Amino acid sequence: KDGEIVQTGTTYEVYHNCKNMFVANFIGMPPTNFTEVAITVEDGKYNLINPDFKIILNNKIAHRLKDYNNRKMIIGIRPENIMVADEKDAIMSVKCLLVEPQGSHQVIIFKINDKIAKLVISGETKIKSEDTFFINFKQEKILFFDYESHEEI
C-alpha cells in the first residue's frame, strides 16, 4: 500500500488471514465485500446490526468481539462466502442487478447498504437480472475490522 509491504506470507496465509482491509480487498477476485455494522449484545448473544440485516453470531465467533459491544466495525465477506438461502435461513433479501456468467460459476451483483456487492455461485444456479432472492453469510468466514484503523480484529 502506497509502496509499502503490508503483509507477507504464502498465498493461502495472506488470503485466509488478512491483516487489514487493504489486503482483504487486494487479494481475491472478485474483491471482498465490506459493510459497516454495529455490535450489540442481547440476551448474552452478540449481534451484527446493519440497516439491511441482523446476524446473531455463534459463540465461537462472538468471543473475538467482546471489546466491541456498542461500537461500530466493518465486516468483510468474500463473494464465495455468501450463500443463496431459503427465506427462513436468510439474513436479507437482495435484488440481482447483473449476472456475469463465468462458465462453471457466475458472479451475481447486488447491493448491501446501497453499495455494490458480489457473490459467486454455481453456473447452474438459475438467477437472472431483476430477480429477488435471499442470502446468508458463512459466519466462520466473516472478516472483522476495526472501524478506525481498518486492522483485523
mmCIF file with all atom_site columns, N, CA and C in Angstrom, residues 42-101:
data_model
loop_
_atom_site.group_PDB
_atom_site.id
_atom_site.type_symbol
_atom_site.label_atom_id
_atom_site.label_alt_id
_atom_site.label_comp_id
_atom_site.label_asym_id
_atom_site.label_entity_id
_atom_site.label_seq_id
_atom_site.pdbx_PDB_ins_code
_atom_site.Cartn_x
_atom_site.Cartn_y
_atom_site.Cartn_z
_atom_site.occupancy
_atom_site.B_iso_or_equiv
_atom_site.pdbx_formal_charge
_atom_site.auth_seq_id
_atom_site.auth_comp_id
_atom_site.auth_asym_id
_atom_site.auth_atom_id
_atom_site.pdbx_PDB_model_num
ATOM 1   N N  . GLU A 1 42  ? -27.528 -8.869  23.134  1.00 0.00 ? 42  GLU A N  1
ATOM 2   C CA . GLU A 1 42  ? -28.895 -9.042  23.623  1.00 0.00 ? 42  GLU A CA 1
ATOM 3   C C  . GLU A 1 42  ? -29.025 -10.460 24.145  1.00 0.00 ? 42  GLU A C  1
ATOM 4   N N  . ASP A 1 43  ? -29.474 -10.586 25.383  1.00 0.00 ? 43  ASP A N  1
ATOM 5   C CA . ASP A 1 43  ? -29.645 -11.914 25.995  1.00 0.00 ? 43  ASP A CA 1
ATOM 6   C C  . ASP A 1 43  ? -28.378 -12.749 25.896  1.00 0.00 ? 43  ASP A C  1
ATOM 7   N N  . GLY A 1 44  ? -27.218 -12.092 26.051  1.00 0.00 ? 44  GLY A N  1
ATOM 8   C CA . GLY A 1 44  ? -25.947 -12.795 26.021  1.00 0.00 ? 44  GLY A CA 1
ATOM 9   C C  . GLY A 1 44  ? -25.456 -13.161 24.631  1.00 0.00 ? 44  GLY A C  1
ATOM 10  N N  . LYS A 1 45  ? -26.198 -12.795 23.598  1.00 0.00 ? 45  LYS A N  1
ATOM 11  C CA . LYS A 1 45  ? -25.809 -13.105 22.214  1.00 0.00 ? 45  LYS A CA 1
ATOM 12  C C  . LYS A 1 45  ? -25.291 -11.851 21.528  1.00 0.00 ? 45  LYS A C  1
ATOM 13  N N  . TYR A 1 46  ? -24.192 -11.999 20.802  1.00 0.00 ? 46  TYR A N  1
ATOM 14  C CA . TYR A 1 46  ? -23.623 -10.887 20.033  1.00 0.00 ? 46  TYR A CA 1
ATOM 15  C C  . TYR A 1 46  ? -24.315 -10.805 18.682  1.00 0.00 ? 46  TYR A C  1
ATOM 16  N N  . ASN A 1 47  ? -24.660 -9.582  18.298  1.00 0.00 ? 47  ASN A N  1
ATOM 17  C CA . ASN A 1 47  ? -25.362 -9.340  17.037  1.00 0.00 ? 47  ASN A CA 1
ATOM 18  C C  . ASN A 1 47  ? -24.585 -8.358  16.185  1.00 0.00 ? 47  ASN A C  1
ATOM 19  N N  . LEU A 1 48  ? -24.601 -8.589  14.894  1.00 0.00 ? 48  LEU A N  1
ATOM 20  C CA . LEU A 1 48  ? -24.105 -7.612  13.928  1.00 0.00 ? 48  LEU A CA 1
ATOM 21  C C  . LEU A 1 48  ? -25.340 -6.931  13.361  1.00 0.00 ? 48  LEU A C  1
ATOM 22  N N  . ILE A 1 49  ? -25.420 -5.625  13.552  1.00 0.00 ? 49  ILE A N  1
ATOM 23  C CA . ILE A 1 49  ? -26.593 -4.867  13.122  1.00 0.00 ? 49  ILE A CA 1
ATOM 24  C C  . ILE A 1 49  ? -26.199 -3.931  11.987  1.00 0.00 ? 49  ILE A C  1
ATOM 25  N N  . ASN A 1 50  ? -26.956 -4.007  10.920  1.00 0.00 ? 50  ASN A N  1
ATOM 26  C CA . ASN A 1 50  ? -26.768 -3.189  9.735   1.00 0.00 ? 50  ASN A CA 1
ATOM 27  C C  . ASN A 1 50  ? -28.173 -2.776  9.287   1.00 0.00 ? 50  ASN A C  1
ATOM 28  N N  . PRO A 1 51  ? -28.347 -1.640  8.638   1.00 0.00 ? 51  PRO A N  1
ATOM 29  C CA . PRO A 1 51  ? -29.698 -1.283  8.195   1.00 0.00 ? 51  PRO A CA 1
ATOM 30  C C  . PRO A 1 51  ? -30.367 -2.361  7.333   1.00 0.00 ? 51  PRO A C  1
ATOM 31  N N  . ASP A 1 52  ? -29.595 -3.200  6.660   1.00 0.00 ? 52  ASP A N  1
ATOM 32  C CA . ASP A 1 52  ? -30.158 -4.231  5.789   1.00 0.00 ? 52  ASP A CA 1
ATOM 33  C C  . ASP A 1 52  ? -30.286 -5.606  6.435   1.00 0.00 ? 52  ASP A C  1
ATOM 34  N N  . PHE A 1 53  ? -29.590 -5.850  7.548   1.00 0.00 ? 53  PHE A N  1
ATOM 35  C CA . PHE A 1 53  ? -29.624 -7.191  8.140   1.00 0.00 ? 53  PHE A CA 1
ATOM 36  C C  . PHE A 1 53  ? -29.238 -7.184  9.616   1.00 0.00 ? 53  PHE A C  1
ATOM 37  N N  . LYS A 1 54  ? -29.527 -8.306  10.257  1.00 0.00 ? 54  LYS A N  1
ATOM 38  C CA . LYS A 1 54  ? -29.082 -8.581  11.623  1.00 0.00 ? 54  LYS A CA 1
ATOM 39  C C  . LYS A 1 54  ? -28.583 -10.018 11.634  1.00 0.00 ? 54  LYS A C  1
ATOM 40  N N  . ILE A 1 55  ? -27.376 -10.201 12.146  1.00 0.00 ? 55  ILE A N  1
ATOM 41  C CA . ILE A 1 55  ? -26.801 -11.542 12.250  1.00 0.00 ? 55  ILE A CA 1
ATOM 42  C C  . ILE A 1 55  ? -26.553 -11.828 13.722  1.00 0.00 ? 55  ILE A C  1
ATOM 43  N N  . ILE A 1 56  ? -27.110 -12.919 14.217  1.00 0.00 ? 56  ILE A N  1
ATOM 44  C CA . ILE A 1 56  ? -26.831 -13.368 15.578  1.00 0.00 ? 56  ILE A CA 1
ATOM 45  C C  . ILE A 1 56  ? -25.631 -14.300 15.472  1.00 0.00 ? 56  ILE A C  1
ATOM 46  N N  . LEU A 1 57  ? -24.527 -13.882 16.074  1.00 0.00 ? 57  LEU A N  1
ATOM 47  C CA . LEU A 1 57  ? -23.280 -14.639 15.933  1.00 0.00 ? 57  LEU A CA 1
ATOM 48  C C  . LEU A 1 57  ? -23.255 -15.859 16.837  1.00 0.00 ? 57  LEU A C  1
ATOM 49  N N  . ASN A 1 58  ? -22.625 -16.918 16.331  1.00 0.00 ? 58  ASN A N  1
ATOM 50  C CA . ASN A 1 58  ? -22.435 -18.076 17.198  1.00 0.00 ? 58  ASN A CA 1
ATOM 51  C C  . ASN A 1 58  ? -21.335 -17.760 18.213  1.00 0.00 ? 58  ASN A C  1
ATOM 52  N N  . ASN A 1 59  ? -21.314 -18.480 19.320  1.00 0.00 ? 59  ASN A N  1
ATOM 53  C CA . ASN A 1 59  ? -20.394 -18.189 20.428  1.00 0.00 ? 59  ASN A CA 1
ATOM 54  C C  . ASN A 1 59  ? -18.927 -18.303 20.038  1.00 0.00 ? 59  ASN A C  1
ATOM 55  N N  . LYS A 1 60  ? -18.628 -19.195 19.118  1.00 0.00 ? 60  LYS A N  1
ATOM 56  C CA . LYS A 1 60  ? -17.240 -19.383 18.682  1.00 0.00 ? 60  LYS A CA 1
ATOM 57  C C  . LYS A 1 60  ? -16.675 -18.091 18.080  1.00 0.00 ? 60  LYS A C  1
ATOM 58  N N  . ILE A 1 61  ? -17.510 -17.356 17.369  1.00 0.00 ? 61  ILE A N  1
ATOM 59  C CA . ILE A 1 61  ? -17.077 -16.108 16.738  1.00 0.00 ? 61  ILE A CA 1
ATOM 60  C C  . ILE A 1 61  ? -17.206 -14.931 17.700  1.00 0.00 ? 61  ILE A C  1
ATOM 61  N N  . ALA A 1 62  ? -18.267 -14.922 18.500  1.00 0.00 ? 62  ALA A N  1
ATOM 62  C CA . ALA A 1 62  ? -18.589 -13.782 19.374  1.00 0.00 ? 62  ALA A CA 1
ATOM 63  C C  . ALA A 1 62  ? -17.471 -13.452 20.363  1.00 0.00 ? 62  ALA A C  1
ATOM 64  N N  . HIS A 1 63  ? -16.741 -14.444 20.842  1.00 0.00 ? 63  HIS A N  1
ATOM 65  C CA . HIS A 1 63  ? -15.707 -14.175 21.860  1.00 0.00 ? 63  HIS A CA 1
ATOM 66  C C  . HIS A 1 63  ? -14.638 -13.200 21.368  1.00 0.00 ? 63  HIS A C  1
ATOM 67  N N  . ARG A 1 64  ? -14.415 -13.160 20.059  1.00 0.00 ? 64  ARG A N  1
ATOM 68  C CA . ARG A 1 64  ? -13.415 -12.242 19.494  1.00 0.00 ? 64  ARG A CA 1
ATOM 69  C C  . ARG A 1 64  ? -13.857 -10.784 19.584  1.00 0.00 ? 64  ARG A C  1
ATOM 70  N N  . LEU A 1 65  ? -15.146 -10.554 19.775  1.00 0.00 ? 65  LEU A N  1
ATOM 71  C CA . LEU A 1 65  ? -15.706 -9.205  19.683  1.00 0.00 ? 65  LEU A CA 1
ATOM 72  C C  . LEU A 1 65  ? -16.097 -8.620  21.044  1.00 0.00 ? 65  LEU A C  1
ATOM 73  N N  . LYS A 1 66  ? -15.678 -9.247  22.119  1.00 0.00 ? 66  LYS A N  1
ATOM 74  C CA . LYS A 1 66  ? -16.132 -8.814  23.446  1.00 0.00 ? 66  LYS A CA 1
ATOM 75  C C  . LYS A 1 66  ? -15.785 -7.364  23.764  1.00 0.00 ? 66  LYS A C  1
ATOM 76  N N  . ASP A 1 67  ? -14.732 -6.827  23.192  1.00 0.00 ? 67  ASP A N  1
ATOM 77  C CA . ASP A 1 67  ? -14.355 -5.429  23.437  1.00 0.00 ? 67  ASP A CA 1
ATOM 78  C C  . ASP A 1 67  ? -15.050 -4.450  22.500  1.00 0.00 ? 67  ASP A C  1
ATOM 79  N N  . TYR A 1 68  ? -15.943 -4.940  21.659  1.00 0.00 ? 68  TYR A N  1
ATOM 80  C CA . TYR A 1 68  ? -16.583 -4.085  20.654  1.00 0.00 ? 68  TYR A CA 1
ATOM 81  C C  . TYR A 1 68  ? -18.078 -3.874  20.886  1.00 0.00 ? 68  TYR A C  1
ATOM 82  N N  . ASN A 1 69  ? -18.587 -4.266  22.048  1.00 0.00 ? 69  ASN A N  1
ATOM 83  C CA . ASN A 1 69  ? -20.006 -4.078  22.334  1.00 0.00 ? 69  ASN A CA 1
ATOM 84  C C  . ASN A 1 69  ? -20.386 -2.600  22.210  1.00 0.00 ? 69  ASN A C  1
ATOM 85  N N  . ASN A 1 70  ? -21.482 -2.337  21.498  1.00 0.00 ? 70  ASN A N  1
ATOM 86  C CA . ASN A 1 70  ? -21.988 -0.977  21.259  1.00 0.00 ? 70  ASN A CA 1
ATOM 87  C C  . ASN A 1 70  ? -21.008 -0.107  20.489  1.00 0.00 ? 70  ASN A C  1
ATOM 88  N N  . ARG A 1 71  ? -20.216 -0.720  19.649  1.00 0.00 ? 71  ARG A N  1
ATOM 89  C CA . ARG A 1 71  ? -19.284 0.017   18.794  1.00 0.00 ? 71  ARG A CA 1
ATOM 90  C C  . ARG A 1 71  ? -19.525 -0.355  17.346  1.00 0.00 ? 71  ARG A C  1
ATOM 91  N N  . LYS A 1 72  ? -19.040 0.496   16.467  1.00 0.00 ? 72  LYS A N  1
ATOM 92  C CA . LYS A 1 72  ? -19.108 0.206   15.039  1.00 0.00 ? 72  LYS A CA 1
ATOM 93  C C  . LYS A 1 72  ? -17.848 -0.552  14.619  1.00 0.00 ? 72  LYS A C  1
ATOM 94  N N  . MET A 1 73  ? -18.007 -1.350  13.612  1.00 0.00 ? 73  MET A N  1
ATOM 95  C CA . MET A 1 73  ? -16.876 -2.024  12.978  1.00 0.00 ? 73  MET A CA 1
ATOM 96  C C  . MET A 1 73  ? -17.228 -2.246  11.522  1.00 0.00 ? 73  MET A C  1
ATOM 97  N N  . ILE A 1 74  ? -16.281 -2.743  10.792  1.00 0.00 ? 74  ILE A N  1
ATOM 98  C CA . ILE A 1 74  ? -16.505 -3.082  9.388   1.00 0.00 ? 74  ILE A CA 1
ATOM 99  C C  . ILE A 1 74  ? -16.318 -4.584  9.245   1.00 0.00 ? 74  ILE A C  1
ATOM 100 N N  . ILE A 1 75  ? -17.253 -5.200  8.549   1.00 0.00 ? 75  ILE A N  1
ATOM 101 C CA . ILE A 1 75  ? -17.068 -6.616  8.250   1.00 0.00 ? 75  ILE A CA 1
ATOM 102 C C  . ILE A 1 75  ? -16.774 -6.761  6.764   1.00 0.00 ? 75  ILE A C  1
ATOM 103 N N  . GLY A 1 76  ? -16.037 -7.807  6.470   1.00 0.00 ? 76  GLY A N  1
ATOM 104 C CA . GLY A 1 76  ? -15.765 -8.178  5.086   1.00 0.00 ? 76  GLY A CA 1
ATOM 105 C C  . GLY A 1 76  ? -16.278 -9.580  4.856   1.00 0.00 ? 76  GLY A C  1
ATOM 106 N N  . ILE A 1 77  ? -16.819 -9.799  3.693   1.00 0.00 ? 77  ILE A N  1
ATOM 107 C CA . ILE A 1 77  ? -17.252 -11.147 3.327   1.00 0.00 ? 77  ILE A CA 1
ATOM 108 C C  . ILE A 1 77  ? -16.886 -11.373 1.865   1.00 0.00 ? 77  ILE A C  1
ATOM 109 N N  . ARG A 1 78  ? -16.131 -12.422 1.639   1.00 0.00 ? 78  ARG A N  1
ATOM 110 C CA . ARG A 1 78  ? -15.723 -12.730 0.272   1.00 0.00 ? 78  ARG A CA 1
ATOM 111 C C  . ARG A 1 78  ? -16.927 -13.234 -0.525  1.00 0.00 ? 78  ARG A C  1
ATOM 112 N N  . PRO A 1 79  ? -16.973 -12.934 -1.813  1.00 0.00 ? 79  PRO A N  1
ATOM 113 C CA . PRO A 1 79  ? -18.128 -13.324 -2.637  1.00 0.00 ? 79  PRO A CA 1
ATOM 114 C C  . PRO A 1 79  ? -18.465 -14.806 -2.584  1.00 0.00 ? 79  PRO A C  1
ATOM 115 N N  . GLU A 1 80  ? -17.473 -15.664 -2.444  1.00 0.00 ? 80  GLU A N  1
ATOM 116 C CA . GLU A 1 80  ? -17.745 -17.108 -2.400  1.00 0.00 ? 80  GLU A CA 1
ATOM 117 C C  . GLU A 1 80  ? -18.292 -17.559 -1.050  1.00 0.00 ? 80  GLU A C  1
ATOM 118 N N  . ASN A 1 81  ? -18.305 -16.654 -0.061  1.00 0.00 ? 81  ASN A N  1
ATOM 119 C CA . ASN A 1 81  ? -18.818 -16.987 1.267   1.00 0.00 ? 81  ASN A CA 1
ATOM 120 C C  . ASN A 1 81  ? -20.199 -16.386 1.543   1.00 0.00 ? 81  ASN A C  1
ATOM 121 N N  . ILE A 1 82  ? -20.838 -15.935 0.485   1.00 0.00 ? 82  ILE A N  1
ATOM 122 C CA . ILE A 1 82  ? -22.237 -15.512 0.552   1.00 0.00 ? 82  ILE A CA 1
ATOM 123 C C  . ILE A 1 82  ? -23.044 -16.599 -0.137  1.00 0.00 ? 82  ILE A C  1
ATOM 124 N N  . MET A 1 83  ? -24.059 -17.083 0.546   1.00 0.00 ? 83  MET A N  1
ATOM 125 C CA . MET A 1 83  ? -24.842 -18.199 0.025   1.00 0.00 ? 83  MET A CA 1
ATOM 126 C C  . MET A 1 83  ? -26.254 -17.762 -0.323  1.00 0.00 ? 83  MET A C  1
ATOM 127 N N  . VAL A 1 84  ? -26.776 -18.294 -1.401  1.00 0.00 ? 84  VAL A N  1
ATOM 128 C CA . VAL A 1 84  ? -28.199 -18.173 -1.678  1.00 0.00 ? 84  VAL A CA 1
ATOM 129 C C  . VAL A 1 84  ? -28.885 -19.063 -0.647  1.00 0.00 ? 84  VAL A C  1
ATOM 130 N N  . ALA A 1 85  ? -29.938 -18.529 0.012   1.00 0.00 ? 85  ALA A N  1
ATOM 131 C CA . ALA A 1 85  ? -30.551 -19.234 1.141   1.00 0.00 ? 85  ALA A CA 1
ATOM 132 C C  . ALA A 1 85  ? -32.066 -19.300 0.999   1.00 0.00 ? 85  ALA A C  1
ATOM 133 N N  . ASP A 1 86  ? -32.664 -20.207 1.752   1.00 0.00 ? 86  ASP A N  1
ATOM 134 C CA . ASP A 1 86  ? -34.109 -20.209 1.907   1.00 0.00 ? 86  ASP A CA 1
ATOM 135 C C  . ASP A 1 86  ? -34.478 -19.022 2.790   1.00 0.00 ? 86  ASP A C  1
ATOM 136 N N  . GLU A 1 87  ? -35.688 -18.534 2.663   1.00 0.00 ? 87  GLU A N  1
ATOM 137 C CA . GLU A 1 87  ? -36.118 -17.368 3.426   1.00 0.00 ? 87  GLU A CA 1
ATOM 138 C C  . GLU A 1 87  ? -35.915 -17.563 4.931   1.00 0.00 ? 87  GLU A C  1
ATOM 139 N N  . LYS A 1 88  ? -36.205 -18.743 5.454   1.00 0.00 ? 88  LYS A N  1
ATOM 140 C CA . LYS A 1 88  ? -36.103 -18.986 6.901   1.00 0.00 ? 88  LYS A CA 1
ATOM 141 C C  . LYS A 1 88  ? -34.661 -18.925 7.407   1.00 0.00 ? 88  LYS A C  1
ATOM 142 N N  . ASP A 1 89  ? -33.683 -19.153 6.536   1.00 0.00 ? 89  ASP A N  1
ATOM 143 C CA . ASP A 1 89  ? -32.270 -19.147 6.922   1.00 0.00 ? 89  ASP A CA 1
ATOM 144 C C  . ASP A 1 89  ? -31.543 -17.870 6.502   1.00 0.00 ? 89  ASP A C  1
ATOM 145 N N  . ALA A 1 90  ? -32.269 -16.948 5.889   1.00 0.00 ? 90  ALA A N  1
ATOM 146 C CA . ALA A 1 90  ? -31.642 -15.771 5.281   1.00 0.00 ? 90  ALA A CA 1
ATOM 147 C C  . ALA A 1 90  ? -31.445 -14.639 6.282   1.00 0.00 ? 90  ALA A C  1
ATOM 148 N N  . ILE A 1 91  ? -30.440 -13.794 5.989   1.00 0.00 ? 91  ILE A N  1
ATOM 149 C CA . ILE A 1 91  ? -30.268 -12.557 6.753   1.00 0.00 ? 91  ILE A CA 1
ATOM 150 C C  . ILE A 1 91  ? -30.901 -11.388 6.021   1.00 0.00 ? 91  ILE A C  1
ATOM 151 N N  . MET A 1 92  ? -31.114 -11.531 4.716   1.00 0.00 ? 92  MET A N  1
ATOM 152 C CA . MET A 1 92  ? -31.729 -10.447 3.949   1.00 0.00 ? 92  MET A CA 1
ATOM 153 C C  . MET A 1 92  ? -32.138 -10.937 2.570   1.00 0.00 ? 92  MET A C  1
ATOM 154 N N  . SER A 1 93  ? -33.020 -10.166 1.939   1.00 0.00 ? 93  SER A N  1
ATOM 155 C CA . SER A 1 93  ? -33.325 -10.422 0.530   1.00 0.00 ? 93  SER A CA 1
ATOM 156 C C  . SER A 1 93  ? -32.611 -9.356  -0.291  1.00 0.00 ? 93  SER A C  1
ATOM 157 N N  . VAL A 1 94  ? -32.214 -9.724  -1.477  1.00 0.00 ? 94  VAL A N  1
ATOM 158 C CA . VAL A 1 94  ? -31.499 -8.809  -2.368  1.00 0.00 ? 94  VAL A CA 1
ATOM 159 C C  . VAL A 1 94  ? -32.075 -8.934  -3.773  1.00 0.00 ? 94  VAL A C  1
ATOM 160 N N  . LYS A 1 95  ? -31.832 -7.902  -4.555  1.00 0.00 ? 95  LYS A N  1
ATOM 161 C CA . LYS A 1 95  ? -32.267 -7.906  -5.944  1.00 0.00 ? 95  LYS A CA 1
ATOM 162 C C  . LYS A 1 95  ? -31.040 -8.010  -6.833  1.00 0.00 ? 95  LYS A C  1
ATOM 163 N N  . CYS A 1 96  ? -31.064 -8.946  -7.752  1.00 0.00 ? 96  CYS A N  1
ATOM 164 C CA . CYS A 1 96  ? -29.964 -9.123  -8.692  1.00 0.00 ? 96  CYS A CA 1
ATOM 165 C C  . CYS A 1 96  ? -29.937 -7.944  -9.661  1.00 0.00 ? 96  CYS A C  1
ATOM 166 N N  . LEU A 1 97  ? -28.799 -7.266  -9.714  1.00 0.00 ? 97  LEU A N  1
ATOM 167 C CA . LEU A 1 97  ? -28.624 -6.155  -10.640 1.00 0.00 ? 97  LEU A CA 1
ATOM 168 C C  . LEU A 1 97  ? -28.012 -6.613  -11.954 1.00 0.00 ? 97  LEU A C  1
ATOM 169 N N  . LEU A 1 98  ? -27.145 -7.621  -11.866 1.00 0.00 ? 98  LEU A N  1
ATOM 170 C CA . LEU A 1 98  ? -26.445 -8.100  -13.052 1.00 0.00 ? 98  LEU A CA 1
ATOM 171 C C  . LEU A 1 98  ? -25.898 -9.492  -12.790 1.00 0.00 ? 98  LEU A C  1
ATOM 172 N N  . VAL A 1 99  ? -25.882 -10.315 -13.803 1.00 0.00 ? 99  VAL A N  1
ATOM 173 C CA . VAL A 1 99  ? -25.271 -11.647 -13.739 1.00 0.00 ? 99  VAL A CA 1
ATOM 174 C C  . VAL A 1 99  ? -24.088 -11.645 -14.686 1.00 0.00 ? 99  VAL A C  1
ATOM 175 N N  . GLU A 1 100 ? -22.924 -12.065 -14.190 1.00 0.00 ? 100 GLU A N  1
ATOM 176 C CA . GLU A 1 100 ? -21.723 -12.199 -15.014 1.00 0.00 ? 100 GLU A CA 1
ATOM 177 C C  . GLU A 1 100 ? -21.411 -13.685 -15.161 1.00 0.00 ? 100 GLU A C  1
ATOM 178 N N  . PRO A 1 101 ? -21.849 -14.335 -16.237 1.00 0.00 ? 101 PRO A N  1
ATOM 179 C CA . PRO A 1 101 ? -21.553 -15.757 -16.430 1.00 0.00 ? 101 PRO A CA 1
ATOM 180 C C  . PRO A 1 101 ? -20.045 -15.974 -16.596 1.00 0.00 ? 101 PRO A C  1
#
